mmCIF file of C-alpha atoms in Angstrom:
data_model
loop_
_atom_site.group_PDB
_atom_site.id
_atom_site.type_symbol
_atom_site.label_atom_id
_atom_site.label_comp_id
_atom_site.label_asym_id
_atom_site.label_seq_id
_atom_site.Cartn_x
_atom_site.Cartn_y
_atom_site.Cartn_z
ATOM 1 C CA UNK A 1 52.307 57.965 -23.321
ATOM 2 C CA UNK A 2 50.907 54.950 -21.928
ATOM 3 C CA UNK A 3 53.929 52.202 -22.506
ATOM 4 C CA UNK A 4 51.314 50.287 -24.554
ATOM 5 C CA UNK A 5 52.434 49.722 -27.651
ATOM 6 C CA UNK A 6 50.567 48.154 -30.724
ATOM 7 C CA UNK A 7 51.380 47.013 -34.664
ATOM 8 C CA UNK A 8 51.077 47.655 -37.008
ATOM 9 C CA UNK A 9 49.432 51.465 -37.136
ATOM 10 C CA UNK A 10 47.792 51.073 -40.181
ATOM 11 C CA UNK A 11 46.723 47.887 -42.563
ATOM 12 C CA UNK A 12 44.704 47.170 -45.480
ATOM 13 C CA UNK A 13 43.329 43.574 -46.359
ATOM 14 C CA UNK A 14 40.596 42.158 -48.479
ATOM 15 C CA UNK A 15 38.231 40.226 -47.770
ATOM 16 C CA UNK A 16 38.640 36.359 -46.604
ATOM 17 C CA UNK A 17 42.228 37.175 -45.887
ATOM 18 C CA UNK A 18 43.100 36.284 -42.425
ATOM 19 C CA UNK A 19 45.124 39.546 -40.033
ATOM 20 C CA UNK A 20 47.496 39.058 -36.869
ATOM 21 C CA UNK A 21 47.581 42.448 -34.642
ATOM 22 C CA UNK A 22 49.975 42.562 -31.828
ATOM 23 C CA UNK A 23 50.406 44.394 -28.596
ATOM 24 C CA UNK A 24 52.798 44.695 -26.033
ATOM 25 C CA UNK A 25 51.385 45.683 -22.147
ATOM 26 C CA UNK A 26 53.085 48.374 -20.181
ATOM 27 C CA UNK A 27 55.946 47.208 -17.673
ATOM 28 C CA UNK A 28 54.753 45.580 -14.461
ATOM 29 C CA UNK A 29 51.163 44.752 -16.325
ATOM 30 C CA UNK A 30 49.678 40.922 -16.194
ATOM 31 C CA UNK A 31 46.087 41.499 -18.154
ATOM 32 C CA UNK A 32 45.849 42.675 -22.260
ATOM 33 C CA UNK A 33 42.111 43.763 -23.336
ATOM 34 C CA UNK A 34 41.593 44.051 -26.644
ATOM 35 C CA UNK A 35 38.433 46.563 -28.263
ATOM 36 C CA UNK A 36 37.201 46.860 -31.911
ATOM 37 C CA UNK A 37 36.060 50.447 -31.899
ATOM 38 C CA UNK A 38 33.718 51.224 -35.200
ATOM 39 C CA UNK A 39 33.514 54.760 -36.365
ATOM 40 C CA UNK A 40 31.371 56.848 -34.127
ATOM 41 C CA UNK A 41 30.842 54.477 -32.090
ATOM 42 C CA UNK A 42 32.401 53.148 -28.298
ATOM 43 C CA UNK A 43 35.115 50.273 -27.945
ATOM 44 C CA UNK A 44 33.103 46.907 -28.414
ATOM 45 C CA UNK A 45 34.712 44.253 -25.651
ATOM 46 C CA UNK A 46 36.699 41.490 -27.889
ATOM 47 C CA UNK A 47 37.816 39.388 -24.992
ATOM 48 C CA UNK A 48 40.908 39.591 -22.220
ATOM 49 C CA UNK A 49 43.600 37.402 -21.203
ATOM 50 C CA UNK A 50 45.241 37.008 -17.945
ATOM 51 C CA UNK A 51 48.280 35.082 -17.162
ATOM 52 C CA UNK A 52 48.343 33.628 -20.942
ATOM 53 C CA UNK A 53 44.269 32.390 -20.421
ATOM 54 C CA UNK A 54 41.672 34.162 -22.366
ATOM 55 C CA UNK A 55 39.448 35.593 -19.195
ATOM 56 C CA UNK A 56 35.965 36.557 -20.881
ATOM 57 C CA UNK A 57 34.748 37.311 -24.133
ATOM 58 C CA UNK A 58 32.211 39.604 -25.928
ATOM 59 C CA UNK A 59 30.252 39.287 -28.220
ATOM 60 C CA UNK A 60 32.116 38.063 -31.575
ATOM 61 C CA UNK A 61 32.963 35.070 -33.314
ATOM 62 C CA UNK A 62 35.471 32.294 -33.337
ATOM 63 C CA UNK A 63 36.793 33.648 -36.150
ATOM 64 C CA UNK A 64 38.671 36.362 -33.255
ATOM 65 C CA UNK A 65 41.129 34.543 -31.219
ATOM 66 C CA UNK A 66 43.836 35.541 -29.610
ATOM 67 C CA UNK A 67 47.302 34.483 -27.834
ATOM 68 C CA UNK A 68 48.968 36.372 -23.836
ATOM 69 C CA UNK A 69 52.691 35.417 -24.073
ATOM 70 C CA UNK A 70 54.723 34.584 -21.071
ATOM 71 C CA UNK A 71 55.416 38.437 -21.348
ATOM 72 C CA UNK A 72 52.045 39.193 -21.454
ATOM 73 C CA UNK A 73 52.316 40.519 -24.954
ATOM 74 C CA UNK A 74 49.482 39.638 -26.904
ATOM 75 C CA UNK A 75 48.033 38.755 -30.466
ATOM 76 C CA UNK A 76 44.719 39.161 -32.071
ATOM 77 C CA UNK A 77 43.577 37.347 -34.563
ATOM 78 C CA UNK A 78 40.943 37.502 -37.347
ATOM 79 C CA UNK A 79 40.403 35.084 -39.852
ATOM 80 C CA UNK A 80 37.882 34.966 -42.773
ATOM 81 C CA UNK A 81 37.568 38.896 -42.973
ATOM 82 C CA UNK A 82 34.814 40.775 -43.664
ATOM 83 C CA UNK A 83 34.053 44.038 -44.503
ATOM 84 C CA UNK A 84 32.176 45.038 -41.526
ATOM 85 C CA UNK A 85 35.662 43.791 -39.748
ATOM 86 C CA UNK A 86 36.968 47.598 -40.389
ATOM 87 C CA UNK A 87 37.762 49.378 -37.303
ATOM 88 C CA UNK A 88 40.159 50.681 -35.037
ATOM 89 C CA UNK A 89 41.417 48.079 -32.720
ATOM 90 C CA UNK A 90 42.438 49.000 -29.588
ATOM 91 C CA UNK A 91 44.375 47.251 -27.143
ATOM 92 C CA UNK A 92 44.686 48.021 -23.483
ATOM 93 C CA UNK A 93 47.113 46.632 -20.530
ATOM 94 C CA UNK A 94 46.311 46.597 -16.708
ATOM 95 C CA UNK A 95 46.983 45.328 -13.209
ATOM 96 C CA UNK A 96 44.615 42.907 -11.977
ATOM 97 C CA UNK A 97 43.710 43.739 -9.119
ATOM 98 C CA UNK A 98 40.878 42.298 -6.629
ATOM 99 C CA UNK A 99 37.706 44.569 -5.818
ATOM 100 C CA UNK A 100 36.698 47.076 -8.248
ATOM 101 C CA UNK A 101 38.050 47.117 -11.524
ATOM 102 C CA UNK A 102 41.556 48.389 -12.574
ATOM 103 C CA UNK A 103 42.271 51.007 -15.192
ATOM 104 C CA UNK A 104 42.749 50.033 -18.671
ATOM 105 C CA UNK A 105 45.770 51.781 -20.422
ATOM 106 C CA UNK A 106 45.287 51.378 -24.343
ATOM 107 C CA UNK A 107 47.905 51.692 -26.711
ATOM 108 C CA UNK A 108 47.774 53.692 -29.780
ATOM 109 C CA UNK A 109 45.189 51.355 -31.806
ATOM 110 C CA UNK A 110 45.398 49.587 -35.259
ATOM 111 C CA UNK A 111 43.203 50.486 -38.003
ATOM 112 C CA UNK A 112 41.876 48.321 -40.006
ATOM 113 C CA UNK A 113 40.279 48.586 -43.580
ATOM 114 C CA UNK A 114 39.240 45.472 -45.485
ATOM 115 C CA UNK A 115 38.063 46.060 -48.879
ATOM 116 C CA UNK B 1 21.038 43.855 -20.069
ATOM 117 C CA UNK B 2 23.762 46.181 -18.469
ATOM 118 C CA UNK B 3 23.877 49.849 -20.157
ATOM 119 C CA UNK B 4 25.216 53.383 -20.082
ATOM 120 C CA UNK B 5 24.167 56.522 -21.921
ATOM 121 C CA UNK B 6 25.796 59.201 -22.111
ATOM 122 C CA UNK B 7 24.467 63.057 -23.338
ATOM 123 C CA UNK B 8 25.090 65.154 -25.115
ATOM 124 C CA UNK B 9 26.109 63.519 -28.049
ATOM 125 C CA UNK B 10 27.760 66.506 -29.551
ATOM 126 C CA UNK B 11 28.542 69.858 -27.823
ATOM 127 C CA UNK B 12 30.598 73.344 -29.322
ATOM 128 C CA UNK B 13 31.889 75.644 -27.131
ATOM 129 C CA UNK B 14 33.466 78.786 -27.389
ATOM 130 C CA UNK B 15 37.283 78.873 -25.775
ATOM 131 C CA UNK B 16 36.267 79.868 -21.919
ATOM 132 C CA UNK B 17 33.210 77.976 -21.854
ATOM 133 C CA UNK B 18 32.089 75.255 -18.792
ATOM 134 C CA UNK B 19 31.000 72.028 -20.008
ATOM 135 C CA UNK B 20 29.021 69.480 -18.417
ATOM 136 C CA UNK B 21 29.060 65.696 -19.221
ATOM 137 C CA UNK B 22 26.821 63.278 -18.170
ATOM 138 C CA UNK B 23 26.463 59.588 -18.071
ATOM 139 C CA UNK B 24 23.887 57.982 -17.072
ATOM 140 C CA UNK B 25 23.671 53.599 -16.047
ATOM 141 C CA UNK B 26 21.457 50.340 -15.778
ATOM 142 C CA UNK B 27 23.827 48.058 -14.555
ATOM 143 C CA UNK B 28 23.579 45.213 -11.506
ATOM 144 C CA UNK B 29 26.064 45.009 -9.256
ATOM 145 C CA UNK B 30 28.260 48.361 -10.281
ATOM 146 C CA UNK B 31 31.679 48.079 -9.218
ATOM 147 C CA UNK B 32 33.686 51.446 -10.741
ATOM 148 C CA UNK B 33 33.067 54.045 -13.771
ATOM 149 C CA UNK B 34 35.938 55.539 -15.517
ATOM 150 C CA UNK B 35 36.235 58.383 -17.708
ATOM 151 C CA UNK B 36 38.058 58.573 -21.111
ATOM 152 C CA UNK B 37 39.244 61.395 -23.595
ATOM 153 C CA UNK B 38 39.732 60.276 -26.882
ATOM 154 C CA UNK B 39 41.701 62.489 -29.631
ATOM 155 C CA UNK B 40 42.555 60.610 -32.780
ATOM 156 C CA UNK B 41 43.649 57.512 -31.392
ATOM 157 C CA UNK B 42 43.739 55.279 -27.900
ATOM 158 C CA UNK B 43 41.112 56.317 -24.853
ATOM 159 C CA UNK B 44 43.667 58.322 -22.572
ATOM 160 C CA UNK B 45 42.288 57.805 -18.837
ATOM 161 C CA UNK B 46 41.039 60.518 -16.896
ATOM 162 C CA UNK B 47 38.691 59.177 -13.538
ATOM 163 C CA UNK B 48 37.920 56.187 -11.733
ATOM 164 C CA UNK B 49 35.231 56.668 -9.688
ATOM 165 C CA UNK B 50 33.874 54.335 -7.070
ATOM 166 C CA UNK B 51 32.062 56.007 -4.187
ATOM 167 C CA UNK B 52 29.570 57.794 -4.395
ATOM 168 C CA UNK B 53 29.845 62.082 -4.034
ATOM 169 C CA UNK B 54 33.467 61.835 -3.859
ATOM 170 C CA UNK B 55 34.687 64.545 -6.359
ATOM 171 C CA UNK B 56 37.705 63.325 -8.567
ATOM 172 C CA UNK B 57 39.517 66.689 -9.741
ATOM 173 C CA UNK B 58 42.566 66.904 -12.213
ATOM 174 C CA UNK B 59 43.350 70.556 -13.198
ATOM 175 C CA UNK B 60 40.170 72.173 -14.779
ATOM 176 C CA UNK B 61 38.082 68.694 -14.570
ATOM 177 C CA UNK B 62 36.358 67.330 -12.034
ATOM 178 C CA UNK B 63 34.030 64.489 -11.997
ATOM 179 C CA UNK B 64 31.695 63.193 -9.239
ATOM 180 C CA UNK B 65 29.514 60.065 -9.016
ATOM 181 C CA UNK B 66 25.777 59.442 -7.794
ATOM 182 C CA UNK B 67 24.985 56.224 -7.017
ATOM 183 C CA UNK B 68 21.331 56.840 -5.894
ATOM 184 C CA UNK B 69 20.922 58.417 -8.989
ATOM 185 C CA UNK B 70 22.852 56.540 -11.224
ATOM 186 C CA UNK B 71 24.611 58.843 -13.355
ATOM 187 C CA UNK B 72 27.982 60.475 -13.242
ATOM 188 C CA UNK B 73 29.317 63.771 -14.641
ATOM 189 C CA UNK B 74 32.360 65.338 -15.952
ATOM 190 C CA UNK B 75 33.251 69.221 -15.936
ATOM 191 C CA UNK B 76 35.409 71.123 -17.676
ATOM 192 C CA UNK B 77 35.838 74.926 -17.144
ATOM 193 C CA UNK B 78 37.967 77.442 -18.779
ATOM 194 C CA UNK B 79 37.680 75.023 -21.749
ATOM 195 C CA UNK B 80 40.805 75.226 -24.249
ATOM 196 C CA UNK B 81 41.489 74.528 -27.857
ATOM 197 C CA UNK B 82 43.127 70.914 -26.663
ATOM 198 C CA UNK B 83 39.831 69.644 -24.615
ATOM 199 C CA UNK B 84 38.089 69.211 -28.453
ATOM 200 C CA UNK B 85 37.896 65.532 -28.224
ATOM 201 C CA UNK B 86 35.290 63.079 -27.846
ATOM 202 C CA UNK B 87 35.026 62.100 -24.216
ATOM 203 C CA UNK B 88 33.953 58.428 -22.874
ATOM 204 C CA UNK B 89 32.549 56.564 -20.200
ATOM 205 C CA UNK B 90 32.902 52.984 -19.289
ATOM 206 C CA UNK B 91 32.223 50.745 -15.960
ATOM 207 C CA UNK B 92 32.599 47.536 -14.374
ATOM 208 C CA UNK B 93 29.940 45.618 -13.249
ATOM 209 C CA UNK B 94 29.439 42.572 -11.220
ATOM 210 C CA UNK B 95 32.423 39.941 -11.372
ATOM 211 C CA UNK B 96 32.361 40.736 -15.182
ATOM 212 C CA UNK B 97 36.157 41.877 -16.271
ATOM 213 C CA UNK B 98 35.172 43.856 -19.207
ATOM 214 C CA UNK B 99 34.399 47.170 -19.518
ATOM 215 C CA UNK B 100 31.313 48.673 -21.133
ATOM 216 C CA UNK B 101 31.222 51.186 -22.885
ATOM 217 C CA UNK B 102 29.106 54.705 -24.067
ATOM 218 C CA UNK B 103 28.865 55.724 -27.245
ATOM 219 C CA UNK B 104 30.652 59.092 -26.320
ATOM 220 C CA UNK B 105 30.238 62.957 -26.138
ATOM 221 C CA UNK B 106 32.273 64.588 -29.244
ATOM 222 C CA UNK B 107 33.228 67.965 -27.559
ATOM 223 C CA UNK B 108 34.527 70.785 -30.088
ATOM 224 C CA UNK B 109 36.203 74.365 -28.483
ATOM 225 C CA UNK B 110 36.101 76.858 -30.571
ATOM 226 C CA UNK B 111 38.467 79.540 -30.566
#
């Protein structure tokens, strides 16, 4: 068990309906990443935030924001879904640290189906 | 454009069996790899590796990194049962934050 901790576990939407996922980091944690993982395929970067400031992004839409609480919980947001929008999304809490890279912890995941 | 491969795609084993994993990069300015199992959920983390030949060993895996080279691989002897999984690889490169990500090796033990 990590201590990252995501909800819902499961969720069904249809299309152009708009979803909120949440996650809450593990104790003593300041960053939140959060992945959309496709089916046979490796977590896709969504973006980060650090200290409630989104702290790079990949490469997806406006239509994916997202929100770092003073807790450093976080939120992700979709709105306008689309079909191609199903996935597992996985969120993943860390230490920042300076020099080279700290490791990601990922909670359990949400998955996604929009029909 | 920064990338990382990793083969095989898809292994079976027998219960007993050694694996090897490899994972290969094109990156600029590498920082750290890590190494992931994934069951039916989250990435659980296994390695970071930073320096190169350094051997990172946890029970019956070990993983080492080549820097000249560019690749990295994971072993796992005496596989189990429980070591079915698919098994990923992910760096950090230059002052970028994210991590990026291989497409995987599914691993499946047979009994």
């Amino acid at each position: 068990e990590t201590g990252v901790t995501q909800s819902p576990t499961h969720l069904i939407k249809t299309r152009g309906q708009q979803v909120t996922l949440r996650c809450s980091s593990q104790s003593g944690h300041n960053t939140v990443s959060w992945y959309q993982q496709a089916l046979g395929q490796g977590p896709q970067f969504i973006f980060q935030y650090y200290r409630e400031e989104e702290n790079g992004r990949g490469n997806f839409p406006p239509r994916f924001s997202g929100l770092q609480f003073p807790n450093y919980s976080s939120e992700l947001n979709v709105n306008a879904l689309e079909l191609d929008d199903s996935a597992l999304y996985l969120c993943a809490s860390s230490l920042r640290l300076a020099g080279v890279g700290e490791t990601q912890y990922f909670g359990p995941g949400t998955r996604l189906l929009v029909l | 454009e920064d990338k990382v491969v990793q083969s095989p795609l898809s292994l079976v084993v027998h219960e007993g069996d050694t694996v090897t994993l490899n994972c290969s990069y094109e990156v600029t300015n590498f920082r750290s790899l890590l190494w992931y199992k994934q069951e039916k959920k989250a990435p659980t983390f296994l390695f970071m590796l930073t320096s190169s030949g350094i051997e990172k060993k946890s029970g019956r895996l070990s993983s080492i990194l080549d820097k000249k080279e560019l690749f990295s691989i994971l072993n796992i002897t005496a596989t189990q049962t429980g070591d079915s999984a698919v098994y990923l690889c992910a760096f950090y490169a230059g002052n970028n934050r994210k991590l990026i990500w291989g497409l995987g090796t599914s691993l499946a033990v047979n009994p």
